[in-house]
mmCIF file of C-alpha atoms in Angstrom:
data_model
loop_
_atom_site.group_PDB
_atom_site.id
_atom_site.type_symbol
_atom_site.label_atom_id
_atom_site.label_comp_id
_atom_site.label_asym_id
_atom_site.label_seq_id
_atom_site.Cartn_x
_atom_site.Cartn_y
_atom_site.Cartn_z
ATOM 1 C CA UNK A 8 -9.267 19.666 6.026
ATOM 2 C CA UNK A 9 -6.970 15.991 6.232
ATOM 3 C CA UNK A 10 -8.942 13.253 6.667
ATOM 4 C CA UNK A 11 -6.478 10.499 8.214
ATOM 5 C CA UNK A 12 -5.683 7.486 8.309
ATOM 6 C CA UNK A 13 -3.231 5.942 11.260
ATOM 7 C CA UNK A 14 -1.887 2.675 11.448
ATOM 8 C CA UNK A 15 0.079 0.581 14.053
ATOM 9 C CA UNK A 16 -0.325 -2.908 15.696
ATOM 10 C CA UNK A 17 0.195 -1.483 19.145
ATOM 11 C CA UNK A 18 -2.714 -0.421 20.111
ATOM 12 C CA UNK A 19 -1.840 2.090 22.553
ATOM 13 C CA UNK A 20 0.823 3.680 20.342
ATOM 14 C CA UNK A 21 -1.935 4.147 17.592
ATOM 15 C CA UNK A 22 -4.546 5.328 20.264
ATOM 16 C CA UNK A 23 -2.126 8.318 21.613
ATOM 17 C CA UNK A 24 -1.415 9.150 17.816
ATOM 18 C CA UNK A 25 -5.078 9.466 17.165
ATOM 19 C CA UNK A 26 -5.613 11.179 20.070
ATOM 20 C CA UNK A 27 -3.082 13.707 18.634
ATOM 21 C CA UNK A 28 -4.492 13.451 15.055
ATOM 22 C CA UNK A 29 -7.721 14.155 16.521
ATOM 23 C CA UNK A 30 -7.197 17.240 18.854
ATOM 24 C CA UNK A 31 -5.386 19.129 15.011
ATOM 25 C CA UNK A 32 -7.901 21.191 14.296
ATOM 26 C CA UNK A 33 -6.557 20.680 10.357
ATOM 27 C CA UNK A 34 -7.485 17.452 10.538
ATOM 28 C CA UNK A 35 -11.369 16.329 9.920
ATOM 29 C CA UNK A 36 -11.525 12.753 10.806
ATOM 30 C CA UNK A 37 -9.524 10.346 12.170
ATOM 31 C CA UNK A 38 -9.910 6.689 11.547
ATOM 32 C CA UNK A 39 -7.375 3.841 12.903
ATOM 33 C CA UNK A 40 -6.779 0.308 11.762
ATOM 34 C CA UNK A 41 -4.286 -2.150 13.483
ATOM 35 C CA UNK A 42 -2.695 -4.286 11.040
ATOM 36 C CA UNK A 43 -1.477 -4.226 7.115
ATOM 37 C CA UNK A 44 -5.130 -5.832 6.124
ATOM 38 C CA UNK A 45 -7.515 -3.687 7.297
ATOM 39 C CA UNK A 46 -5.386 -0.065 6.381
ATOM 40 C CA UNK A 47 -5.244 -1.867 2.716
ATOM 41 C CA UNK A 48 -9.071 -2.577 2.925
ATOM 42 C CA UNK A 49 -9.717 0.714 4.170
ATOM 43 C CA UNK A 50 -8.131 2.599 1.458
ATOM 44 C CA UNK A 51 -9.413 0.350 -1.179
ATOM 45 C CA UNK A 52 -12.593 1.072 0.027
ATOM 46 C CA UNK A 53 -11.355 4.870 -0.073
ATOM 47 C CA UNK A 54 -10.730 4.710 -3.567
ATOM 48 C CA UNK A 55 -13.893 3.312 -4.411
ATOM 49 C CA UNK A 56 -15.759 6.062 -3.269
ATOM 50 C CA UNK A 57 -13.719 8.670 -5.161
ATOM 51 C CA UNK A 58 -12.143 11.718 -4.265
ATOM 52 C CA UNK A 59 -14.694 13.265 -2.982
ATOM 53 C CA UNK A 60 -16.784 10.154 -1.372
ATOM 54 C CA UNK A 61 -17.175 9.772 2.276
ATOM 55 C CA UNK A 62 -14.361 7.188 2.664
ATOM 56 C CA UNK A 63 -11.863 9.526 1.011
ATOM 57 C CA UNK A 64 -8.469 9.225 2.745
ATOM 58 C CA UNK A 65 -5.779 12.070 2.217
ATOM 59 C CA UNK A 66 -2.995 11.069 4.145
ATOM 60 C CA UNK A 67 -1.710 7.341 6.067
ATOM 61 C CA UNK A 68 0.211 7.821 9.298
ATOM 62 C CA UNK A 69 2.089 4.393 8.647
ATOM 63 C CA UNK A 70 3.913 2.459 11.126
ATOM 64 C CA UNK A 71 7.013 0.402 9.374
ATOM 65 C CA UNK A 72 7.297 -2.386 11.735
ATOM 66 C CA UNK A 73 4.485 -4.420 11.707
ATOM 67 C CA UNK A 74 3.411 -8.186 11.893
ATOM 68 C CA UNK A 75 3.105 -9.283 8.216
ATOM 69 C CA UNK A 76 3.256 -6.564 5.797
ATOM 70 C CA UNK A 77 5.784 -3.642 6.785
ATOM 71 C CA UNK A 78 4.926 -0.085 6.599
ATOM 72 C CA UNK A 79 7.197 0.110 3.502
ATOM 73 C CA UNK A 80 5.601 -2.708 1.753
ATOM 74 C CA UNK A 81 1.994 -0.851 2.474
ATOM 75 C CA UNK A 82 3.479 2.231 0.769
ATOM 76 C CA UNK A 83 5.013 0.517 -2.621
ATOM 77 C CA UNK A 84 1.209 -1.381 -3.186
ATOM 78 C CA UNK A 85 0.240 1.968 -2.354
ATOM 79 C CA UNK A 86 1.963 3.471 -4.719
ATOM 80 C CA UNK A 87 0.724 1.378 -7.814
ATOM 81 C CA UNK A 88 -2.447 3.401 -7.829
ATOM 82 C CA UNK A 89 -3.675 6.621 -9.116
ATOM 83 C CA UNK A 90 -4.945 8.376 -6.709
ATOM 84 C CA UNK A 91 -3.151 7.204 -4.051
ATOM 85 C CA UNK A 92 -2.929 8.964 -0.800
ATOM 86 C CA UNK A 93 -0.087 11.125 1.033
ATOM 87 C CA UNK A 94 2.391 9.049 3.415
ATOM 88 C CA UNK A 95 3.647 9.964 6.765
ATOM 89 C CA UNK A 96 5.803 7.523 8.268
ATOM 90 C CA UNK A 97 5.991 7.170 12.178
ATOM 91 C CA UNK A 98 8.656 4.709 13.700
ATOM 92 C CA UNK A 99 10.765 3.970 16.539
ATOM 93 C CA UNK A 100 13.240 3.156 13.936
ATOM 94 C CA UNK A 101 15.878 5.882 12.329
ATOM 95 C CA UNK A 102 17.157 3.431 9.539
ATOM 96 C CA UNK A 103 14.570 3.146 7.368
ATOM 97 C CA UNK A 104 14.611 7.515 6.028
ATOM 98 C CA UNK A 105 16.389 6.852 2.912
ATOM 99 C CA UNK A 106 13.461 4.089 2.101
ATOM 100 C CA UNK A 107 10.650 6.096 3.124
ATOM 101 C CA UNK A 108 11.692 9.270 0.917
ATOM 102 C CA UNK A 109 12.692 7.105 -2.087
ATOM 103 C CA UNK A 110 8.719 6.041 -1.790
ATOM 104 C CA UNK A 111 7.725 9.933 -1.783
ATOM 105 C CA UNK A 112 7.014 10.145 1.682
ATOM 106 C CA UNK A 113 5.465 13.742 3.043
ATOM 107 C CA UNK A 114 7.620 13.258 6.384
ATOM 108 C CA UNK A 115 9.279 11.042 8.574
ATOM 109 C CA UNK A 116 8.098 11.157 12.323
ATOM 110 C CA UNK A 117 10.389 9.019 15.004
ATOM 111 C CA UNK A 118 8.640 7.749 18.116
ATOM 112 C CA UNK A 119 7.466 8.855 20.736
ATOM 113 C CA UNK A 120 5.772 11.270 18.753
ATOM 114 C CA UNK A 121 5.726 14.792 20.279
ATOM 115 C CA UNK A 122 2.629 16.771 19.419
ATOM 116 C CA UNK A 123 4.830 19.591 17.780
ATOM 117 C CA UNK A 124 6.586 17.017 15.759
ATOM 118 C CA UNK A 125 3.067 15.321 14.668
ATOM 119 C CA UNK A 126 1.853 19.002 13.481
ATOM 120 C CA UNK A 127 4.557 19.601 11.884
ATOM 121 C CA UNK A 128 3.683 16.416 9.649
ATOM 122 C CA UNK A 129 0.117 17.501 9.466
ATOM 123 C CA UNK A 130 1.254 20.656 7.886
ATOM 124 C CA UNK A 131 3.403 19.784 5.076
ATOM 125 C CA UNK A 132 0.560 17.063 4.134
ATOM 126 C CA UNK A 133 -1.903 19.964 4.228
ATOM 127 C CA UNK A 134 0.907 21.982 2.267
ATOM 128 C CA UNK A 135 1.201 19.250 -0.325
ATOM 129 C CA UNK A 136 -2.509 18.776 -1.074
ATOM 130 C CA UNK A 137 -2.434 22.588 -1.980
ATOM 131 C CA UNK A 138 -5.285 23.267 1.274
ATOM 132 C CA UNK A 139 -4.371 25.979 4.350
ATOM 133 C CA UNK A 140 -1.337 24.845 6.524
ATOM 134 C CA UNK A 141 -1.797 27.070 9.692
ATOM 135 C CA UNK A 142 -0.384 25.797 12.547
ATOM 136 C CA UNK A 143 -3.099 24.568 15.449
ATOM 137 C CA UNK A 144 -4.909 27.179 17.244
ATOM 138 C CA UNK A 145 -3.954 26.073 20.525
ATOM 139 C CA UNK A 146 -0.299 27.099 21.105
ATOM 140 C CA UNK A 147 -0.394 25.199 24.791
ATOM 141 C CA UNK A 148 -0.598 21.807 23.039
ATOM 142 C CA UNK A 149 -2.887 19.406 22.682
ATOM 143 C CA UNK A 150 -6.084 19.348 25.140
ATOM 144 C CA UNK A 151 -6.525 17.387 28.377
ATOM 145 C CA UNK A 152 -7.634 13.783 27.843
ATOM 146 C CA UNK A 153 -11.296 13.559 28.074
ATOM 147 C CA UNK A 154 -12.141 17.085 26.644
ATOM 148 C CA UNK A 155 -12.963 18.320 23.324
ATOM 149 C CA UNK A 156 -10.763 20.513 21.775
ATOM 150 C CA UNK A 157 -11.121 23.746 21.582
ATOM 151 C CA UNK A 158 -12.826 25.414 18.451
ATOM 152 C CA UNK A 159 -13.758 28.835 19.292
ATOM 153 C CA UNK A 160 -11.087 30.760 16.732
ATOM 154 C CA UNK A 161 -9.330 27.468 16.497
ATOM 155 C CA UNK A 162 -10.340 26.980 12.795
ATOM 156 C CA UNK A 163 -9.434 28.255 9.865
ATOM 157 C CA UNK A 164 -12.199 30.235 7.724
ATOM 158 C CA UNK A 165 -13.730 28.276 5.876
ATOM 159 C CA UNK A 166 -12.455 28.088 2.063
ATOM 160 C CA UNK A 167 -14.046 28.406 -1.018
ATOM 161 C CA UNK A 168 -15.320 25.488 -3.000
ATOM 162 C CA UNK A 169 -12.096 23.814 -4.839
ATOM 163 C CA UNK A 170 -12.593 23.033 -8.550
ATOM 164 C CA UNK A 171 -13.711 19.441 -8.833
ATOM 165 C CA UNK A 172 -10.540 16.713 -9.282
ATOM 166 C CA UNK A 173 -10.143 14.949 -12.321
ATOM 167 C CA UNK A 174 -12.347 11.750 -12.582
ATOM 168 C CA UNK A 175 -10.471 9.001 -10.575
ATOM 169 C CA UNK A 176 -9.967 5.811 -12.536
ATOM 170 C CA UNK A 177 -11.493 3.052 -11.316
ATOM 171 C CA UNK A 178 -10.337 0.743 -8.911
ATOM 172 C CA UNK A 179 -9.196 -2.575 -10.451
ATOM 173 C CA UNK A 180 -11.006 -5.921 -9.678
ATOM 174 C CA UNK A 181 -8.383 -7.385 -7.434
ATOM 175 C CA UNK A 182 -8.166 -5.417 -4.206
ATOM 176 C CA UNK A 183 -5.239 -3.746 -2.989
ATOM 177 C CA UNK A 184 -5.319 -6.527 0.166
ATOM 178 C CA UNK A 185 -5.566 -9.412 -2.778
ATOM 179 C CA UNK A 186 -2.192 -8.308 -4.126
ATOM 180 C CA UNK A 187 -1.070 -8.307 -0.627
ATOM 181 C CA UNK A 188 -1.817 -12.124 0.107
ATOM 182 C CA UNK A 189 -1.090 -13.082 -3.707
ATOM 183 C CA UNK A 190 1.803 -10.287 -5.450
ATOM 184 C CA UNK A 191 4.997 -8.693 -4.159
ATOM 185 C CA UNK A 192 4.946 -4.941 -5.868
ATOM 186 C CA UNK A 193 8.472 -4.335 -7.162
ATOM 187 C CA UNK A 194 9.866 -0.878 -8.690
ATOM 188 C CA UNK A 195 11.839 -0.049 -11.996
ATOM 189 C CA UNK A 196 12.217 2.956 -13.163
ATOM 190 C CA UNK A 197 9.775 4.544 -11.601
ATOM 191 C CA UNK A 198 7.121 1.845 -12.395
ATOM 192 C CA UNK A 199 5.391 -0.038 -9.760
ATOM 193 C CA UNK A 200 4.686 -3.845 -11.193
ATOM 194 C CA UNK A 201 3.092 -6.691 -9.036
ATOM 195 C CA UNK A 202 4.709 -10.134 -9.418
ATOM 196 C CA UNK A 203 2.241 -12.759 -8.296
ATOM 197 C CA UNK A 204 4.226 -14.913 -5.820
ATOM 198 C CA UNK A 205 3.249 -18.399 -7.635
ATOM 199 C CA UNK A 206 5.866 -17.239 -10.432
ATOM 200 C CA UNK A 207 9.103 -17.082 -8.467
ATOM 201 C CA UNK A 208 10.770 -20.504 -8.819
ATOM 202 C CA UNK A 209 13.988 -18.918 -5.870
ATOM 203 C CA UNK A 210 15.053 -15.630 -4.530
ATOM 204 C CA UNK A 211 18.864 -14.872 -4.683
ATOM 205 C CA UNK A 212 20.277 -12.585 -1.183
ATOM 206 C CA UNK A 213 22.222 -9.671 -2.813
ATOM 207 C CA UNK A 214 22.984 -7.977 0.561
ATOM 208 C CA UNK A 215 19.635 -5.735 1.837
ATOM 209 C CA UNK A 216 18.255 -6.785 -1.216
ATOM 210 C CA UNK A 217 16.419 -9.999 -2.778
ATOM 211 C CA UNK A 218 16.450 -10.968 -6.578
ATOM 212 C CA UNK A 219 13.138 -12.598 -7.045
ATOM 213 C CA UNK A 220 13.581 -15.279 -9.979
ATOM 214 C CA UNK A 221 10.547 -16.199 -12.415
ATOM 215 C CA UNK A 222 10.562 -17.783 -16.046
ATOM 216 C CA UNK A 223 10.428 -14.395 -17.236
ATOM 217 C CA UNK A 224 13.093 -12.503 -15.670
ATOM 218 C CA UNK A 225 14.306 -11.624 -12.062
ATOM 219 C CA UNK A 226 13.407 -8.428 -10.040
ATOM 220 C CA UNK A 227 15.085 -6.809 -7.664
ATOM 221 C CA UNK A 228 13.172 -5.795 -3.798
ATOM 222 C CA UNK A 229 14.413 -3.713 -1.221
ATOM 223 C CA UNK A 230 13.437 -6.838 1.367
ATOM 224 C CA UNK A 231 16.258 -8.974 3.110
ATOM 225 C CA UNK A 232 15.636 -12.380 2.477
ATOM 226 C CA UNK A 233 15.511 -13.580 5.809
ATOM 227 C CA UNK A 234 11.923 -11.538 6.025
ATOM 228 C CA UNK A 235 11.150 -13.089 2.949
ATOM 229 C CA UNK A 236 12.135 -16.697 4.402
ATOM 230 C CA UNK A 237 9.724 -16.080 7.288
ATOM 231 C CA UNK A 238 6.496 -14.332 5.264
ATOM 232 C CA UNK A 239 6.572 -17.397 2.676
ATOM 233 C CA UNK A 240 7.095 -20.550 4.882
ATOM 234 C CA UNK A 241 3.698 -21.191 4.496
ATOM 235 C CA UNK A 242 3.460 -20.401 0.436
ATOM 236 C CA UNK A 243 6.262 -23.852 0.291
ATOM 237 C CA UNK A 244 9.478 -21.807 0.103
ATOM 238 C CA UNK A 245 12.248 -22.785 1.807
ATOM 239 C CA UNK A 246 15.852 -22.111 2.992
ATOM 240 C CA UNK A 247 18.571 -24.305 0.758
ATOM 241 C CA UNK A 248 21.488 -22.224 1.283
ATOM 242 C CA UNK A 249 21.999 -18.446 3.291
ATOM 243 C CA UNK A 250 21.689 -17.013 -0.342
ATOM 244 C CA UNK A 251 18.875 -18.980 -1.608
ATOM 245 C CA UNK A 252 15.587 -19.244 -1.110
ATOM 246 C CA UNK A 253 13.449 -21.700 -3.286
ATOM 247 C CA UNK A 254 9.763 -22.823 -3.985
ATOM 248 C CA UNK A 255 9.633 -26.365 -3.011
ATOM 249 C CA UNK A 256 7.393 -26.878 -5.575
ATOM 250 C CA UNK A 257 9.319 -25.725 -8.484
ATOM 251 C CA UNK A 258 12.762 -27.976 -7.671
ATOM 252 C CA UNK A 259 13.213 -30.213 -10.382
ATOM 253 C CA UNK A 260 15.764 -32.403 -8.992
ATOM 254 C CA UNK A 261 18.208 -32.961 -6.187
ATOM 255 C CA UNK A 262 21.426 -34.204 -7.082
ATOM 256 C CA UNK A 263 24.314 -35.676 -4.496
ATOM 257 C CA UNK A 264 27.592 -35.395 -5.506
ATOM 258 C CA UNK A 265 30.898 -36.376 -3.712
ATOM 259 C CA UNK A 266 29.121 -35.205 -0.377
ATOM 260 C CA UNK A 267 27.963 -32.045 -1.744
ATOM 261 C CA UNK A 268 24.070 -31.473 -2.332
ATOM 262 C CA UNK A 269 22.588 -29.060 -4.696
ATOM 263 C CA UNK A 270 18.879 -28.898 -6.851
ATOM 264 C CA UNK A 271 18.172 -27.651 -10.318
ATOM 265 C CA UNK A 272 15.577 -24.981 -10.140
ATOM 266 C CA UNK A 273 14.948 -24.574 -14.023
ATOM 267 C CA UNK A 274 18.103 -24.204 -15.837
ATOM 268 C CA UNK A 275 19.579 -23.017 -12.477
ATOM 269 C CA UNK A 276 21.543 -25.663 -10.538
ATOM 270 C CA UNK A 277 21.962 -23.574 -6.682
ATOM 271 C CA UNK A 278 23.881 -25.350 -4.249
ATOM 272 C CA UNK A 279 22.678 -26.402 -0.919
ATOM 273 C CA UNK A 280 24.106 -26.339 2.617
ATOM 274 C CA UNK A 281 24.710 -29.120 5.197
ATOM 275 C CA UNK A 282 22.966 -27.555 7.621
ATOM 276 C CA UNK A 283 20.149 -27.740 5.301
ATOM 277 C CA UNK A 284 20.311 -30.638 3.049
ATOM 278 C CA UNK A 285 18.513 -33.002 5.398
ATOM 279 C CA UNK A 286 15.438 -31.105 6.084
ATOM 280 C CA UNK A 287 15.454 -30.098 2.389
ATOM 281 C CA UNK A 288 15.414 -33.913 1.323
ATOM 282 C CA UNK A 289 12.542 -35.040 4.107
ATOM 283 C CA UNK A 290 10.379 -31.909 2.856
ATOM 284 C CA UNK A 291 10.665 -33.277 -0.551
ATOM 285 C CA UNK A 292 10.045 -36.758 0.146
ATOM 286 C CA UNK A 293 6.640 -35.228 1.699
ATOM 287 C CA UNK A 294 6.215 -33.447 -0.615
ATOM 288 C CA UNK A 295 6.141 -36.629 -3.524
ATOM 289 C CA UNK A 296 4.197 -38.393 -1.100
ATOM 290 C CA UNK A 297 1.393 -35.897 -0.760
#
């Protein structure tokens, strides 16, 4: 039997999903958590315990749109792990299918959620971690609010033991929620690597996409820029240009030229806007000053 984890920052959307989560008689537990810090915390704590501790986690019902870290961003850290667990996406939002299935999602479940919809999800995650996939007892639907659900012959019988999983590696010292506040995962090949966010001297716009620049390369995320403009403010980037993003700490000079402005970045010279070149040269005198 699942045990679940749902999250979503509105917290009557992600009571009504537990609610449904809850009355699935495949499911065992149902836990909820409200924002991108405490799911992370919860399922590092999850893979602490093991596979088989009490804290295990089998599957995330993940909202995408989220204050700070999107669902999407929660499912590529996520993904840098072992053992990590089985992702249901639930969303308001159509747009983001391609993205959620490139990330090995089990399903894709667009709000409201109907409770036939939900159990379908519940199914192919059962399906998936090789346990019983019948549908819920209860053909009516859920149960009123306020009741139990039924059990009597709602159940499936129980199974016999499963042979034991294969020992789970352990956990790395720096939480999944530390490389949340300090790294940005990115993908190639296949590979999920974590770039720590001190290392990117500017971020190039290439469409939906951002090119994150460091000393030792450049990386390519599926994150417009603009979300990475507003995420960073506080780390000291800032907006030189509608293609450019840059670590106000890592400009090396600012250069005027025949009314045009522009910085050198490293051996990168990236022009600046008007719209931007005076707020760019106050932050840096502020910046000298201290």
């Amino acid at each position: 039997m699942l045990r679940a984890l749902a999250v979503d920052d509105e917290k009557p959307l992600l009571e009504e999903l537990l609610y449904l989560l809850r009355s699935d008689p495949r499911v065992h537990s149902a836990e909820g958590a409200s924002d991108a810090t405490e799911a992370l915390r919860r399922v590092t704590r999850a893979l602490e315990s093991g596979p088989d501790g009490p804290d295990r986690i089998d599957v995330v019902f993940l909202d995408i749109h989220m204050a700070g870290l999107t669902g999407l961003d929660i499912a590529r850290l996520l993904a840098g792990f072992a053992r990590p667990p089985l992702i249901v996406f639930v969303t308001a939002h159509e747009g983001f299918a391609v993205q959620a299935f490139d990330l090995k999602a089990v399903d894709y479940v667009l709000k409201p959620v109907r409770p036939e919809r939900l159990a379908e999800a519940v199914r192919r995650a059962c399906v998936q971690l090789g346990g019983p996939a019948g549908a819920p007892a209860a053909a009516s639907g859920p149960p009123v609010r306020g009741q139990a659900p039924a059990t009597a012959g709602a159940r499936p019988a129980p199974q016999p033991p499963q042979p034991p999983l294969p020992a789970h590696r352990p956990v790395p010292e720096v939480t999944v929620a530390d490389r949340a506040a300090d790294q940005i995962a990115v993908e190639l090949g296949g590979v999920t690597r974590f770039v720590a966010i001190a290392d990117i001297a500017y971020v190039e716009a290439q469409g939906d996409y951002a090119r994150l620049h460091t000393d030792g390369g450049s990386h390519l995320v599926r994150i417009p820029l603009s979300t990475l403009e507003q995420r960073w403010a506080a780390r000291g980037f800032v907006r030189i240009h509608r293609r450019h993003l840059v670590a106000l700490g890592r400009i090396d000079e600012l250069r005027l030229d025949a009314g045009t402005t522009s910085v050198r970045v490293g051996a990168a010279e990236l022009q600046v806007s008007r719209r931007h070149a005076r707020e760019l040269r106050d932050l840096l005198m502020r910046h000298a000053t201290g």
